[in-house]
Amino acid sequence: MTVTLDFFQLQKLLENAADYAIKRNIEEYAPKKDQISKNEAYRKYGTEKVNRWVRDGKVSSKRMSAAKNSKIIFSRAELAKVDAAEYAHSYFAAQGILKT
């Protein structure tokens, strides 16, 4: 099987992989810097996407405290990983390489 990518598609896949690697490193060595608020996640990835990922169990969130109105946070690395995987899946599905 041969996969052909144009420059933009290859660049996007490599950027996503590098972004995930960096965020995964931060998650491991500086956990506080890996945290992103729900509002920040919504701005970066879109409200519908983030809510779908949570609903589907692809990402997890946690509250900063037990209070009902406390800040909800996500892992930047986890969000980046799911976003990169969805991008790659949609690209390969569009190319007919994957069945959806």
CSV table of C-alpha atoms in Angstrom, one decimal:
chain,number,residue,atom,x,y,z
A,1,MET,CA,0.0,0.0,0.0
A,2,THR,CA,1.3,3.4,-0.9
A,3,VAL,CA,0.2,6.6,0.9
A,4,THR,CA,0.7,9.9,-0.9
A,5,LEU,CA,0.6,13.1,1.2
A,6,ASP,CA,1.0,16.6,-0.1
A,7,PHE,CA,3.3,18.9,1.7
A,8,PHE,CA,0.6,20.6,3.8
A,9,GLN,CA,-0.8,17.2,5.0
A,10,LEU,CA,2.6,15.9,5.9
A,11,GLN,CA,3.4,19.1,7.7
A,12,LYS,CA,0.2,19.0,9.7
A,13,LEU,CA,0.7,15.3,10.7
A,14,LEU,CA,4.3,16.1,11.8
A,15,GLU,CA,3.3,19.2,13.7
A,16,ASN,CA,0.6,17.2,15.5
A,17,ALA,CA,3.1,14.5,16.4
A,18,ALA,CA,5.7,17.0,17.7
A,19,ASP,CA,3.0,19.0,19.6
A,20,TYR,CA,1.8,15.9,21.3
A,21,ALA,CA,5.4,14.8,22.2
A,22,ILE,CA,6.1,18.1,23.8
A,23,LYS,CA,2.9,18.2,25.7
A,24,ARG,CA,3.4,14.6,26.8
A,25,ASN,CA,6.8,15.6,28.2
A,26,ILE,CA,5.3,18.5,30.0
A,27,GLU,CA,2.6,16.3,31.4
A,28,GLU,CA,5.2,13.9,32.8
A,29,TYR,CA,7.8,16.5,34.1
A,30,ALA,CA,5.7,19.5,34.9
A,31,PRO,CA,2.1,18.4,35.6
A,32,LYS,CA,0.8,21.9,36.6
A,33,LYS,CA,1.8,23.3,33.1
A,34,ASP,CA,-0.1,20.5,31.4
A,35,GLN,CA,-3.4,21.7,32.8
A,36,ILE,CA,-5.8,23.7,30.6
A,37,SER,CA,-9.1,25.1,31.7
A,38,LYS,CA,-12.4,24.0,30.1
A,39,ASN,CA,-12.8,27.5,28.6
A,40,GLU,CA,-9.3,27.4,27.1
A,41,ALA,CA,-10.0,23.9,25.7
A,42,TYR,CA,-13.2,25.2,24.2
A,43,ARG,CA,-11.4,28.1,22.5
A,44,LYS,CA,-8.6,25.9,21.2
A,45,TYR,CA,-10.5,22.9,20.0
A,46,GLY,CA,-14.1,24.0,19.9
A,47,THR,CA,-17.0,23.4,22.3
A,48,GLU,CA,-18.6,20.6,20.4
A,49,LYS,CA,-15.4,18.6,19.9
A,50,VAL,CA,-14.4,18.8,23.6
A,51,ASN,CA,-17.8,17.9,24.8
A,52,ARG,CA,-17.9,14.9,22.3
A,53,TRP,CA,-14.5,13.7,23.4
A,54,VAL,CA,-15.6,13.8,27.1
A,55,ARG,CA,-18.9,12.1,26.2
A,56,ASP,CA,-17.1,9.4,24.2
A,57,GLY,CA,-14.5,8.9,27.0
A,58,LYS,CA,-11.6,10.0,24.9
A,59,VAL,CA,-10.5,12.7,27.3
A,60,SER,CA,-11.1,13.1,31.0
A,61,SER,CA,-11.6,16.2,33.1
A,62,LYS,CA,-11.4,17.0,36.8
A,63,ARG,CA,-12.5,19.6,39.1
A,64,MET,CA,-9.9,21.7,41.0
A,65,SER,CA,-11.9,21.1,44.2
A,66,ALA,CA,-15.0,19.4,45.5
A,67,ALA,CA,-17.1,22.5,45.1
A,68,LYS,CA,-19.7,22.2,42.4
A,69,ASN,CA,-18.7,25.5,40.8
A,70,SER,CA,-14.9,24.9,40.9
A,71,LYS,CA,-12.8,25.2,37.8
A,72,ILE,CA,-12.7,22.2,35.4
A,73,ILE,CA,-9.4,21.3,33.9
A,74,PHE,CA,-8.1,19.0,31.1
A,75,SER,CA,-4.7,17.6,30.2
A,76,ARG,CA,-3.2,19.5,27.3
A,77,ALA,CA,-1.3,16.3,26.2
A,78,GLU,CA,-4.5,14.3,26.2
A,79,LEU,CA,-6.4,16.9,24.2
A,80,ALA,CA,-3.6,17.2,21.7
A,81,LYS,CA,-3.4,13.4,21.3
A,82,VAL,CA,-7.1,13.0,20.5
A,83,ASP,CA,-7.1,16.0,18.2
A,84,ALA,CA,-4.1,14.6,16.2
A,85,ALA,CA,-5.6,11.1,16.1
A,86,GLU,CA,-8.9,12.5,14.7
A,87,TYR,CA,-7.0,14.6,12.1
A,88,ALA,CA,-5.0,11.6,10.9
A,89,HIS,CA,-8.1,9.4,10.9
A,90,SER,CA,-10.1,11.9,8.9
A,91,TYR,CA,-7.3,12.4,6.4
A,92,PHE,CA,-6.7,8.7,5.8
A,93,ALA,CA,-10.5,8.0,5.6
A,94,ALA,CA,-10.8,10.7,3.0
A,95,GLN,CA,-8.0,9.1,1.0
A,96,GLY,CA,-9.9,5.7,1.1
A,97,ILE,CA,-7.2,4.1,3.2
A,98,LEU,CA,-9.4,3.6,6.2
A,99,LYS,CA,-13.0,2.6,6.4
A,100,THR,CA,-15.1,4.8,8.6
